[in-house]
Short mmCIF file of C-alpha atoms in Angstrom, two decimals:
data_model
loop_
_atom_site.label_atom_id
_atom_site.label_comp_id
_atom_site.label_asym_id
_atom_site.label_seq_id
_atom_site.Cartn_x
_atom_site.Cartn_y
_atom_site.Cartn_z
CA MET T 1 7.00 8.73 9.23
CA PHE T 2 10.74 9.12 9.53
CA ALA T 3 11.04 8.45 13.19
CA PRO T 4 12.13 4.97 13.66
CA ASP T 5 12.39 4.96 17.50
CA SER T 6 14.12 1.61 17.61
CA LEU T 7 17.03 2.70 15.39
CA ALA T 8 20.42 2.35 17.23
CA LEU T 9 23.41 3.06 15.08
CA ASN T 10 26.10 0.49 15.16
CA ARG T 11 29.56 2.05 15.06
CA LYS T 12 30.98 -1.04 13.57
CA LEU T 13 28.87 -0.54 10.30
CA PRO T 14 29.03 2.34 7.95
CA LEU T 15 26.63 5.01 9.16
CA TRP T 16 25.43 6.04 5.83
CA TYR T 17 24.37 2.33 5.04
CA GLN T 18 22.34 2.01 8.25
CA VAL T 19 20.61 5.33 7.72
CA SER T 20 19.82 4.49 4.09
CA GLN T 21 18.29 1.18 5.10
CA SER T 22 16.12 2.63 8.00
CA LEU T 23 15.08 5.55 5.65
CA ARG T 24 14.30 2.96 2.90
CA ALA T 25 11.95 1.05 5.26
CA SER T 26 10.37 4.14 6.32
CA ILE T 27 9.75 5.08 2.66
CA LEU T 28 8.42 1.78 1.57
CA GLY T 29 6.14 1.40 4.61
CA ARG T 30 4.64 4.95 4.38
CA PRO T 31 0.89 5.40 4.14
CA GLN T 32 -0.50 5.69 0.72
CA ASP T 33 -1.47 9.38 1.27
CA ALA T 34 1.96 10.41 2.60
CA SER T 35 3.74 13.24 0.99
CA ALA T 36 6.15 12.23 -1.75
CA ARG T 37 8.54 14.90 -0.77
CA LEU T 38 11.28 14.05 1.91
CA PRO T 39 12.55 16.56 4.50
CA THR T 40 15.77 18.36 3.83
CA GLU T 41 19.14 16.78 4.18
CA GLU T 42 19.66 19.02 7.26
CA ARG T 43 16.49 17.86 8.91
CA LEU T 44 17.04 14.26 8.22
CA ALA T 45 20.57 14.42 9.40
CA ALA T 46 19.48 16.02 12.59
CA HIS T 47 16.86 13.42 13.08
CA TYR T 48 19.32 10.48 12.66
CA GLY T 49 22.10 12.27 14.55
CA VAL T 50 24.68 12.11 11.72
CA SER T 51 26.49 14.62 9.70
CA VAL T 52 25.02 16.16 6.50
CA LEU T 53 27.71 14.41 4.62
CA THR T 54 26.63 11.01 5.94
CA MET T 55 23.00 11.76 5.06
CA ARG T 56 24.04 12.84 1.66
CA GLN T 57 25.73 9.48 1.06
CA ALA T 58 22.71 7.59 2.32
CA LEU T 59 20.40 9.50 -0.08
CA LYS T 60 22.79 8.78 -2.83
CA GLU T 61 22.41 5.08 -2.23
CA LEU T 62 18.59 5.39 -2.39
CA GLU T 63 18.87 7.50 -5.53
CA THR T 64 21.16 4.93 -7.12
CA GLU T 65 18.66 2.12 -6.28
CA GLY T 66 15.86 4.23 -7.94
CA LEU T 67 13.80 4.74 -4.84
CA ILE T 68 14.15 8.64 -4.85
CA SER T 69 15.05 11.43 -7.23
CA ARG T 70 16.80 14.61 -6.27
CA HIS T 71 16.20 17.96 -7.80
CA ARG T 72 18.21 21.15 -7.20
CA ARG T 73 16.27 23.90 -5.66
CA ARG T 74 13.08 21.62 -5.59
CA GLY T 75 14.10 18.91 -3.08
CA THR T 76 14.11 15.14 -2.90
CA PHE T 77 11.06 13.08 -3.87
CA ILE T 78 10.07 9.52 -3.65
CA GLU T 79 9.76 7.84 -7.08
CA PRO T 80 6.08 6.51 -7.72
CA HIS T 81 7.49 3.46 -9.48
CA ALA T 82 10.75 2.63 -7.79
CA ARG T 83 13.11 0.16 -9.40
CA ARG T 84 11.64 -3.30 -9.15
CA VAL T 85 14.74 -5.35 -9.01
CA ARG T 86 16.38 -5.21 -5.65
CA PRO T 87 19.42 -6.73 -4.06
CA VAL T 88 19.19 -9.14 -1.15
CA ARG T 89 21.79 -7.67 1.11
CA LEU T 90 23.75 -9.26 3.90
CA LEU T 91 25.42 -6.24 5.44
CA GLY T 92 23.42 -4.15 8.01
CA SER T 93 21.23 -4.04 11.10
CA VAL T 94 17.78 -5.45 11.90
CA ASP T 95 16.39 -2.34 10.17
CA THR T 96 18.13 -3.63 6.87
CA ILE T 97 16.10 -6.83 7.22
CA VAL T 98 12.82 -4.84 7.67
CA ALA T 99 13.69 -2.65 4.77
CA GLN T 100 14.31 -5.67 2.51
CA GLN T 101 10.88 -6.89 3.21
CA SER T 102 8.83 -3.73 3.33
CA GLY T 103 6.84 -2.01 0.66
CA GLU T 104 5.08 -5.13 -0.63
CA ARG T 105 1.49 -6.57 -0.28
CA THR T 106 1.49 -9.60 1.90
CA THR T 107 -0.96 -12.45 2.10
CA VAL T 108 -1.03 -14.83 4.98
CA LEU T 109 -1.55 -18.15 3.32
CA GLY T 110 -2.05 -19.91 6.65
CA HIS T 111 -0.71 -20.62 10.11
CA GLY T 112 -0.71 -23.17 12.91
CA PRO T 113 1.15 -25.82 14.95
CA ALA T 114 3.64 -27.96 13.06
CA ALA T 115 6.23 -30.60 13.81
CA VAL T 116 9.80 -29.15 13.78
CA PRO T 117 11.23 -29.92 10.29
CA ALA T 118 14.05 -32.44 10.65
CA ASP T 119 16.58 -30.10 9.02
CA LEU T 120 15.66 -27.33 11.59
CA ALA T 121 15.68 -29.56 14.68
CA ALA T 122 18.96 -28.29 15.84
CA HIS T 123 17.54 -24.85 16.09
CA PHE T 124 14.66 -25.82 18.39
CA PRO T 125 16.18 -28.56 20.65
CA ASP T 126 13.67 -27.84 23.49
CA CYS T 127 10.59 -27.59 21.32
CA ALA T 128 8.29 -30.60 20.60
CA GLU T 129 6.53 -28.32 17.82
CA VAL T 130 6.57 -24.99 16.47
CA THR T 131 4.14 -22.52 15.00
CA ALA T 132 4.35 -22.28 11.18
CA TYR T 133 3.43 -19.26 9.07
CA ARG T 134 3.19 -19.09 5.29
CA ARG T 135 3.15 -15.82 3.55
CA LEU T 136 3.08 -14.63 -0.10
CA ARG T 137 4.43 -11.14 -0.99
CA ARG T 138 3.53 -9.33 -4.20
CA ASP T 139 4.70 -6.16 -5.78
CA ALA T 140 2.69 -3.14 -4.46
CA VAL T 141 2.30 -1.58 -7.88
CA THR T 142 1.98 -4.57 -10.25
CA GLY T 143 0.54 -7.24 -7.99
CA GLU T 144 3.12 -9.71 -9.36
CA PRO T 145 4.38 -12.26 -6.78
CA THR T 146 7.87 -11.48 -5.71
CA ASP T 147 8.61 -14.07 -2.96
CA TRP T 148 7.02 -16.53 -0.44
CA ALA T 149 8.11 -17.48 2.97
CA GLU T 150 7.61 -19.97 5.62
CA ASN T 151 8.38 -19.01 9.29
CA TYR T 152 8.84 -21.41 12.06
CA VAL T 153 8.45 -19.63 15.46
CA ARG T 154 8.80 -20.82 18.95
CA PRO T 155 5.51 -21.55 20.48
CA ASP T 156 5.95 -19.28 23.49
CA VAL T 157 6.63 -16.38 21.12
CA ALA T 158 3.97 -17.34 18.57
CA ALA T 159 1.43 -17.21 21.60
CA ARG T 160 1.97 -13.42 21.68
CA LEU T 161 1.87 -12.83 17.91
CA ASP T 162 -1.27 -11.75 16.02
CA ALA T 163 -1.16 -13.35 12.59
CA ALA T 164 -3.11 -10.36 11.10
CA ASP T 165 0.00 -8.17 11.77
CA LEU T 166 1.90 -10.17 9.20
CA GLY T 167 -0.33 -8.86 6.46
CA ARG T 168 0.96 -5.32 7.34
CA TRP T 169 4.57 -5.77 8.48
CA PRO T 170 7.48 -8.12 7.98
CA MET T 171 7.94 -10.85 10.52
CA THR T 172 11.13 -9.27 11.89
CA LYS T 173 9.29 -6.01 12.82
CA VAL T 174 6.29 -7.82 14.36
CA LEU T 175 8.75 -9.86 16.53
CA ARG T 176 10.79 -6.84 17.58
CA ASP T 177 8.28 -3.94 17.78
CA THR T 178 4.90 -5.70 18.45
CA VAL T 179 5.82 -8.82 20.32
CA GLY T 180 8.72 -7.33 22.03
CA VAL T 181 11.42 -9.89 21.37
CA PRO T 182 14.89 -8.47 22.13
CA ILE T 183 16.58 -9.57 18.85
CA SER T 184 20.40 -9.84 19.09
CA ARG T 185 21.23 -10.93 15.51
CA ILE T 186 20.00 -12.46 12.43
CA THR T 187 22.00 -14.84 10.30
CA ASP T 188 21.07 -15.19 6.60
CA THR T 189 22.25 -18.05 4.30
CA VAL T 190 21.56 -17.61 0.52
CA ASP T 191 21.74 -20.35 -2.08
CA ALA T 192 20.35 -20.88 -5.48
CA ARG T 193 17.73 -23.56 -5.96
CA LEU T 194 15.35 -24.71 -8.59
CA ALA T 195 11.66 -23.93 -8.20
CA ASP T 196 9.69 -26.90 -6.98
CA PRO T 197 6.04 -27.21 -8.03
CA GLU T 198 4.70 -25.26 -4.92
CA THR T 199 7.23 -22.42 -5.54
CA ALA T 200 6.52 -22.23 -9.20
CA GLY T 201 2.80 -22.07 -8.67
CA LEU T 202 3.05 -19.36 -5.97
CA LEU T 203 5.65 -17.20 -7.73
CA GLY T 204 4.28 -17.68 -11.32
CA VAL T 205 7.64 -18.93 -12.51
CA PRO T 206 8.42 -22.02 -14.71
CA LEU T 207 9.11 -25.28 -12.92
CA LEU T 208 12.88 -25.73 -12.12
CA SER T 209 13.60 -22.11 -12.84
CA PRO T 210 16.25 -20.58 -10.55
CA VAL T 211 15.21 -18.95 -7.31
CA LEU T 212 17.18 -17.34 -4.36
CA HIS T 213 16.61 -19.33 -1.30
CA VAL T 214 17.29 -17.51 1.91
CA THR T 215 17.34 -19.11 5.34
CA GLY T 216 17.11 -16.46 8.04
CA VAL T 217 17.68 -17.50 11.68
CA THR T 218 16.68 -15.04 14.45
CA TYR T 219 18.14 -15.10 17.79
CA ASP T 220 17.15 -13.27 21.00
CA THR T 221 19.53 -11.84 23.58
CA ASP T 222 19.51 -15.23 25.42
CA ASP T 223 20.95 -16.63 22.14
CA ARG T 224 17.76 -18.68 21.57
CA VAL T 225 16.47 -19.19 18.12
CA VAL T 226 12.97 -17.50 18.06
CA ASP T 227 12.33 -17.65 14.36
CA VAL T 228 13.68 -19.53 11.20
CA ALA T 229 12.52 -18.04 7.93
CA LEU T 230 12.70 -19.86 4.59
CA ILE T 231 12.25 -17.34 1.82
CA ARG T 232 12.05 -18.06 -1.78
CA TYR T 233 12.81 -14.90 -4.03
CA ARG T 234 12.09 -14.86 -7.70
CA GLY T 235 15.43 -15.10 -9.57
CA ASP T 236 14.28 -12.49 -12.12
CA ARG T 237 13.43 -9.96 -9.48
CA PHE T 238 16.26 -9.99 -7.03
CA SER T 239 20.01 -10.17 -7.11
CA PHE T 240 22.57 -11.14 -4.53
CA SER T 241 24.64 -8.31 -3.06
CA VAL T 242 27.40 -8.17 -0.40
CA THR T 243 29.15 -5.07 0.73
CA VAL T 244 32.72 -5.22 2.12
CA ASP T 245 33.74 -2.27 4.24
CA THR T 246 37.40 -1.62 4.06
CA HIS T 247 37.42 1.26 6.58
CA ARG T 248 39.82 0.73 9.43
CA SER T 249 39.17 2.31 12.71
#
């Protein structure tokens, strides 16, 4: 459960932050029958290859978020009803993206070939068409809609993708860990928009109410765009958060 083999710590980012996001993804993606008690700080620190102090700071981040609770002499436990409002973060690794999208129930609304949208043509200059995937995510506890996404994926990559996997895992995890795409970076752009009729209907919000609109562009190690995600987050369920690290090496 707490063994993300793909985790490679980036020394240019705060270690505690990377560890907290990887651990967060593991917690939210755990099986329903998994133990609610986490391993000790020492065991987790040894697993991630960081100091106990770094591990303690990572756990403090998850505690502040309301995802875990810590009890002296008893241990650290996953909260059964974690805080529902979560920040959309822009600092972190690929595991940060996976963590952001984990822990929710996902319904694949449909998928198939599609013309490249005009505003995304610059990302797919060599593609006559792409494969489009539409997904709706709901809170795992309440069943309330939280966000919906459209993904536009290169046809050669989509040919190796099983749409059923998108009902279990975020697109980023499927591309990296199932399809085997060597992801080099993901660029997110966030802006505020008003809910159109489709978004209002899917998310259960009033027409023209504010939503967070995220455009995520995923690149492979050849600097090709393999996926463009358009995600609409409910404005009453998510906030926008940016962390600036002032540490100087």
